[in-house]
Short mmCIF file of C-alpha atoms in Angstrom, two decimals:
data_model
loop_
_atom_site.label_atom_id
_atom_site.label_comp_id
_atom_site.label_asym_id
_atom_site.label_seq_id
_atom_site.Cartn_x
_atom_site.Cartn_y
_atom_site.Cartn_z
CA UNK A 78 9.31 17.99 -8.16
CA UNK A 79 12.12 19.55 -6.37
CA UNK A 80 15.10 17.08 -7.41
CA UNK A 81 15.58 14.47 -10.41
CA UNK A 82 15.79 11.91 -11.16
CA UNK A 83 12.41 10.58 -10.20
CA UNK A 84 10.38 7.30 -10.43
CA UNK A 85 7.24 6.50 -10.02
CA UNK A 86 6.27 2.82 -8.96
CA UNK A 87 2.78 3.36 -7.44
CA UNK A 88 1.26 2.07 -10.51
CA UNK A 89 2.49 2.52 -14.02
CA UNK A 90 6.24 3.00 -13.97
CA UNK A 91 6.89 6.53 -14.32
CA UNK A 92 10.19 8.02 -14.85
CA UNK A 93 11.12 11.74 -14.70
CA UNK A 94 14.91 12.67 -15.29
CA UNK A 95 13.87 16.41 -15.51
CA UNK A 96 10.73 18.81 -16.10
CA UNK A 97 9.66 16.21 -18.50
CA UNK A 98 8.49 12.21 -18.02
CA UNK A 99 11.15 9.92 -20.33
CA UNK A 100 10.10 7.57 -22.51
CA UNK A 101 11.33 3.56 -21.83
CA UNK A 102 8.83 1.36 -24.09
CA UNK A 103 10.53 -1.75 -24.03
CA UNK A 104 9.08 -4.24 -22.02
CA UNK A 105 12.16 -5.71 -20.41
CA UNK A 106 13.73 -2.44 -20.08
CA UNK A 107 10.82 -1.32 -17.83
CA UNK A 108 10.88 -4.62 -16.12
CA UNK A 109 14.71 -4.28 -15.23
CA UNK A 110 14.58 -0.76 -14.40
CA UNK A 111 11.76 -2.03 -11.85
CA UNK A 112 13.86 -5.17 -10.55
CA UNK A 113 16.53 -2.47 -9.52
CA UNK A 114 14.53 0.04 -7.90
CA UNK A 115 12.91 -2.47 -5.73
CA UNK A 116 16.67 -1.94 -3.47
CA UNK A 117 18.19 1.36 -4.62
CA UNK A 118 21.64 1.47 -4.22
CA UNK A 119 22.45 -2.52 -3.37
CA UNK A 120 23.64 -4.52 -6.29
CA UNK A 121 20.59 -7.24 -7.49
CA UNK A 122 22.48 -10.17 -8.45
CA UNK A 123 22.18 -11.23 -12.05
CA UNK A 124 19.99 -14.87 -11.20
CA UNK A 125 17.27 -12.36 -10.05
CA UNK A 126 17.44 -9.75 -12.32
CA UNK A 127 17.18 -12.86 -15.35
CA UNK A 128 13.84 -14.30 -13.22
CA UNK A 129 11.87 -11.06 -13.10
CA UNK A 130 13.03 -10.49 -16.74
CA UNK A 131 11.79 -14.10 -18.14
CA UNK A 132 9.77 -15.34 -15.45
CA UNK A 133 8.46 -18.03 -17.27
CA UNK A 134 11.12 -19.27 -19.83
CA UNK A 135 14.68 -17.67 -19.81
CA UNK A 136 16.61 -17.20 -22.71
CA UNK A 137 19.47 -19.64 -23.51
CA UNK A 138 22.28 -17.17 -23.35
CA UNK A 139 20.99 -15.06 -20.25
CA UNK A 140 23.85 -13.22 -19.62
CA UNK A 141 24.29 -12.09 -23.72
CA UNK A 142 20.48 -10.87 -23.10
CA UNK A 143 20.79 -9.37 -19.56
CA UNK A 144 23.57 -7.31 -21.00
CA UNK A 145 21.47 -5.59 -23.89
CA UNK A 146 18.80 -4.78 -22.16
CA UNK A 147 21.24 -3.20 -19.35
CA UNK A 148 22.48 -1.74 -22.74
CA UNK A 149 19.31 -0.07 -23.47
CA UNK A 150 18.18 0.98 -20.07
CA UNK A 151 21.09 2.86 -19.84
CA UNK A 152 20.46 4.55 -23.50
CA UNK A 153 17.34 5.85 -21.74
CA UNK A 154 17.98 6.72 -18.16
CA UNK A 155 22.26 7.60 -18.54
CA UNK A 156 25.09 5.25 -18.00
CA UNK A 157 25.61 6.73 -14.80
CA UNK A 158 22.70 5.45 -13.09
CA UNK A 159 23.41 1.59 -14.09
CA UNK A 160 26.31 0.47 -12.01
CA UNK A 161 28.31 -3.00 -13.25
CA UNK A 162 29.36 -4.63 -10.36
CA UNK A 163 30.76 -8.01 -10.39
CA UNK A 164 27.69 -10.33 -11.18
CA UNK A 165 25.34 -8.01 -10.47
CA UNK A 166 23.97 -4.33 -11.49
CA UNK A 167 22.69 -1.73 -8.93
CA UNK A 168 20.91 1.74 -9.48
CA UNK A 169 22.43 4.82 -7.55
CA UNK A 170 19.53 6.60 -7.07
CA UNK A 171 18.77 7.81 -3.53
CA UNK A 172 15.73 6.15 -1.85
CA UNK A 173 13.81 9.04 -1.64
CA UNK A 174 13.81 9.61 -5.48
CA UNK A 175 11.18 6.45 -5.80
CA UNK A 176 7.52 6.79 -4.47
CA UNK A 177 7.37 3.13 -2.85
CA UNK A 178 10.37 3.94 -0.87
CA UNK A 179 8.63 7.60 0.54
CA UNK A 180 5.33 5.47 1.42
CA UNK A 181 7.42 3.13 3.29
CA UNK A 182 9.18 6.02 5.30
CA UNK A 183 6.02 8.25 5.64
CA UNK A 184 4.17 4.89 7.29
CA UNK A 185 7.35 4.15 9.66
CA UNK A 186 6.97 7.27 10.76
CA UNK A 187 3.16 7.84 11.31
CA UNK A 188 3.62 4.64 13.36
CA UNK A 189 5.92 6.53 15.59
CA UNK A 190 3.54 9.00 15.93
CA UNK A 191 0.74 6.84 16.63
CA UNK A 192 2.64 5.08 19.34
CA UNK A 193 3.44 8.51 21.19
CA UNK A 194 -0.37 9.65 20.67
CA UNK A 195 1.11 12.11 18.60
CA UNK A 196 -2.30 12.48 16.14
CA UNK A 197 -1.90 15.40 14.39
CA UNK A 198 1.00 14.44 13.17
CA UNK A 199 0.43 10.89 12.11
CA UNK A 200 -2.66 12.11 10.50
CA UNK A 201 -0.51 13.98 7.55
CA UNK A 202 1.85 11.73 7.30
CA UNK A 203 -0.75 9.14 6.69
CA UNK A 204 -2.63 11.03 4.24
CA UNK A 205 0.40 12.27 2.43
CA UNK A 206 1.44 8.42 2.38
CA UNK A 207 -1.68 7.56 0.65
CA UNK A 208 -1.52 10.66 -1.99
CA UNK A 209 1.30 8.94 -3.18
CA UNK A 210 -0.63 6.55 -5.01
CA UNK A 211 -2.42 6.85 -8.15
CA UNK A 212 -5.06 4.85 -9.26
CA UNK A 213 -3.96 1.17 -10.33
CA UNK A 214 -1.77 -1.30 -8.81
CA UNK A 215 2.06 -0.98 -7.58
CA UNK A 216 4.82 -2.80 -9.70
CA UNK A 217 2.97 -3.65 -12.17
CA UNK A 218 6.34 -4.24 -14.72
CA UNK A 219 7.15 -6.64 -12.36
CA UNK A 220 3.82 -8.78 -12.98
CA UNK A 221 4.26 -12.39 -13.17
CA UNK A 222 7.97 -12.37 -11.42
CA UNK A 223 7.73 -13.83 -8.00
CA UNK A 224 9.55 -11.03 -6.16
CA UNK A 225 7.76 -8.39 -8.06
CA UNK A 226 4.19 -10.12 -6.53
CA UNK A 227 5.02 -9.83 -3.53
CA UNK A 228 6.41 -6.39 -3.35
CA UNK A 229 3.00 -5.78 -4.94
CA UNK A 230 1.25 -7.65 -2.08
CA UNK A 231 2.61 -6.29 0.29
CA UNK A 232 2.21 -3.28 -0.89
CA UNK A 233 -1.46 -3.50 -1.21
CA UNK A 234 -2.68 -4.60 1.87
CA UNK A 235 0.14 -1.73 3.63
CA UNK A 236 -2.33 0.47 1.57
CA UNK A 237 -5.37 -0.83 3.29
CA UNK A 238 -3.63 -0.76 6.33
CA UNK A 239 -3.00 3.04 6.18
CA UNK A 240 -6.84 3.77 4.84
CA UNK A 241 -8.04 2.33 8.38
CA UNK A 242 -5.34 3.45 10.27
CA UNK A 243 -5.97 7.34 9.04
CA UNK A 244 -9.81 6.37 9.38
CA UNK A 245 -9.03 5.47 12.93
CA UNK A 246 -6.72 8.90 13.86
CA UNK A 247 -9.03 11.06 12.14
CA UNK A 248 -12.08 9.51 14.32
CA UNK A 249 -9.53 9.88 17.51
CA UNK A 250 -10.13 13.65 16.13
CA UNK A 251 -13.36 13.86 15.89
CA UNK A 252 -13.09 14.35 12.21
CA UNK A 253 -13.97 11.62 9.95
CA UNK A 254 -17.65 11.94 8.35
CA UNK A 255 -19.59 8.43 9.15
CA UNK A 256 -20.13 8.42 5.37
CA UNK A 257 -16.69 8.30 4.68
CA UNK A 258 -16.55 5.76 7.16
CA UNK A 259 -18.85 3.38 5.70
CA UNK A 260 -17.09 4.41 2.13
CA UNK A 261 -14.18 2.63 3.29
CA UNK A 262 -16.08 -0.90 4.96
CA UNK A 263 -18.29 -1.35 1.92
CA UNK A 264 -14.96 -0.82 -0.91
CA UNK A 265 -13.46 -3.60 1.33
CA UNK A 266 -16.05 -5.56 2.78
CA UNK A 267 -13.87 -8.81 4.06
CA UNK A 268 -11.95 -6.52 5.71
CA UNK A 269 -13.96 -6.64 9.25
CA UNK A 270 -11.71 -4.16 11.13
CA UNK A 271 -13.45 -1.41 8.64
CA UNK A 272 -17.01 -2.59 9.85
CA UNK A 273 -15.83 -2.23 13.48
CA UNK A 274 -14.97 1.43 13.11
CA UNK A 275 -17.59 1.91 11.27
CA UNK A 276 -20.15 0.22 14.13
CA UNK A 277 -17.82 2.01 17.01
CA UNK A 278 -18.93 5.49 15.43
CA UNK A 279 -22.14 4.85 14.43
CA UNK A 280 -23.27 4.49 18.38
CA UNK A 281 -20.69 7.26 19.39
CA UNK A 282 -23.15 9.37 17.16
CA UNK A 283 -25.90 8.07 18.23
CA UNK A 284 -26.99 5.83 15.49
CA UNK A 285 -27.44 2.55 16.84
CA UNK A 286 -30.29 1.26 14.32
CA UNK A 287 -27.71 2.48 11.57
CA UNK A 288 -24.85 0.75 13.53
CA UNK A 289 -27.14 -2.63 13.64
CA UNK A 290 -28.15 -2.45 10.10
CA UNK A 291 -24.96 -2.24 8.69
CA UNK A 292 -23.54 -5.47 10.77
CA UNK A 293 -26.84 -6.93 9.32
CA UNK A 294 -26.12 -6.26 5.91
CA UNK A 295 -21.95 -7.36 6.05
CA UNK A 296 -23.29 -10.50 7.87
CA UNK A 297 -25.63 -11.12 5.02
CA UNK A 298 -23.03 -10.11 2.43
CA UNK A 299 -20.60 -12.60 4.13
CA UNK A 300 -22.89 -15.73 3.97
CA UNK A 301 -23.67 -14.94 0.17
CA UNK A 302 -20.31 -14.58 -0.86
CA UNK A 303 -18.10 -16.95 1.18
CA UNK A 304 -20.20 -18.43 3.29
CA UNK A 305 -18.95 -17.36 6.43
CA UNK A 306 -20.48 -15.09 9.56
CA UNK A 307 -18.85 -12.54 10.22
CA UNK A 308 -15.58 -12.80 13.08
CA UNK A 309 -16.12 -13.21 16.70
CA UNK A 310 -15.10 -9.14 17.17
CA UNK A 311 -18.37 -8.06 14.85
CA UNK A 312 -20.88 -10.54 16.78
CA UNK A 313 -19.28 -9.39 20.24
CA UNK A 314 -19.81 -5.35 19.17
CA UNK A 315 -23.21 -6.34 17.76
CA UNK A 316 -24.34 -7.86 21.06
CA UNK A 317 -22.40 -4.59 23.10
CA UNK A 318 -24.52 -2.37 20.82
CA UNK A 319 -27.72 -4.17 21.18
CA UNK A 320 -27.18 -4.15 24.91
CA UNK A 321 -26.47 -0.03 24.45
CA UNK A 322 -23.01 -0.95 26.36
CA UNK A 323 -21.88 2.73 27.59
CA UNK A 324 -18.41 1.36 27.42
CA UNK A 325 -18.35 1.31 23.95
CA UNK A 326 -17.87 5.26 24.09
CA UNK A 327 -14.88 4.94 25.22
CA UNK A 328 -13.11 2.27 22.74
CA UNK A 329 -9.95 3.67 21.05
CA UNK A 330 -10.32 3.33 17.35
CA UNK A 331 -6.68 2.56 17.20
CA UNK A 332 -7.28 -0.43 19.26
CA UNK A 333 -9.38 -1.23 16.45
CA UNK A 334 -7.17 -1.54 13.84
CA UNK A 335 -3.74 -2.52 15.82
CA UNK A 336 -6.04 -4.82 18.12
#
């Protein structure tokens, strides 16, 4: 790491004011740090900072308590990084200085790409987007807090998003093993757009049994689990592939996942 400070959200909250990681244990402390980061920069009004905090059951003197743990966080992290505005706090850290915030930027931007064609280049950004992440789930010292599930939704599923949208460039490229491929539909198996890929490169490589057996075995999987068949999409490429459908050599993967 280049500059400091540094803060990892991506999973376990990680915080690196120099060569080493600093320790915050308290709870709270880790939760407000957290609540701030989510907006760098903007002042998070106290009412929100006291909900992710005490979700469930507020103390009676919440400004009293707000104020010690601000206290403490700034015993940790330096009084200069805690701003005091009026009825609110804000962190000045830059944007950049907080993983979530890069992921965000690298995805805008691979989406800029993707909309100019521009492969190459959307492929790194994409995969440096997802080595951002570490195993676990984002915001997780913001668990139980309404904003902090959400950020943590959303977060998610912009994950999953990126895993099929590099799955798509890279097979634009001609580059993405059909392993891999299948890797990715079976982790995520409700997530259909995977299995169309998946089917889509199967018969581009000549594996149309393959390509049939796996929409076989999702349909299957669907009915067990939530009783559904799969979406109108799957049956349509089933039938295409069935009826060896020469136009399905020239479906764009992208169309796949933006589609």
């Amino acid at each position: 790491m280049d500059r400091f400070p540094q803060f990892r959200v991506l999973g376990p909250l990680q915080v690196w004011l120099g060569p080493a990681p600093a320790s915050i244990a308290g709870r709270r402390e880790r939760s407000l740090l957290a609540g701030l980061l989510l907006t760098p920069g903007v002042p998070v009004e106290m009412d929100r900072l006291v909900a992710i905090l005490w979700p469930a059951k507020p103390p009676r003197d919440t400004a009293h308590a707000l104020r010690t743990h601000v206290m403490r966080l700034r015993q940790h992290i330096g009084r200069q990084l805690v701003a005091t505005v009026p009825g609110a706090y804000a962190i000045e850290v830059d944007r950049e200085s907080i993983d979530a915030h890069r992921f965000d930027r690298m995805v805008r931007l691979a989406t800029e790409q993707l909309v100019t064609r521009h492969m190459e280049q959307a492929e790194l950004l994409l995969a440096d987007a997802l080595g951002l992440w570490p195993n676990g789930a984002p915001w997780i010292d913001l668990a139980g807090s309404t904003v902090g599930d959400a950020e943590r939704a959303r977060l998610v599923e912009e994950r999953l998003e990126v895993e099929e949208r590099l799955a798509a460039v890279r097979l634009c490229l001609h580059r993405w093993p059909l392993d891999d491929i299948e890797k990715l539909a079976v982790e995520r198996p409700l997530r259909e757009r995977r299995w169309l890929l998946l089917m889509v490169a199967l018969f581009a490589a000549g594996q149309q049994a393959r390509a049939l057996r796996s929409y076989a075995s999702l349909r299957t999987r669907l009915r067990d689990e939530v009783g559904l068949d799969p979406d109108r999409r799957l049956q349509d490429m089933e039938h295409r592939i069935l009826e060896q459908d020469p136009s399905l050599l020239d479906v764009d993967p992208l169309s796949l996942v933006f589609g």
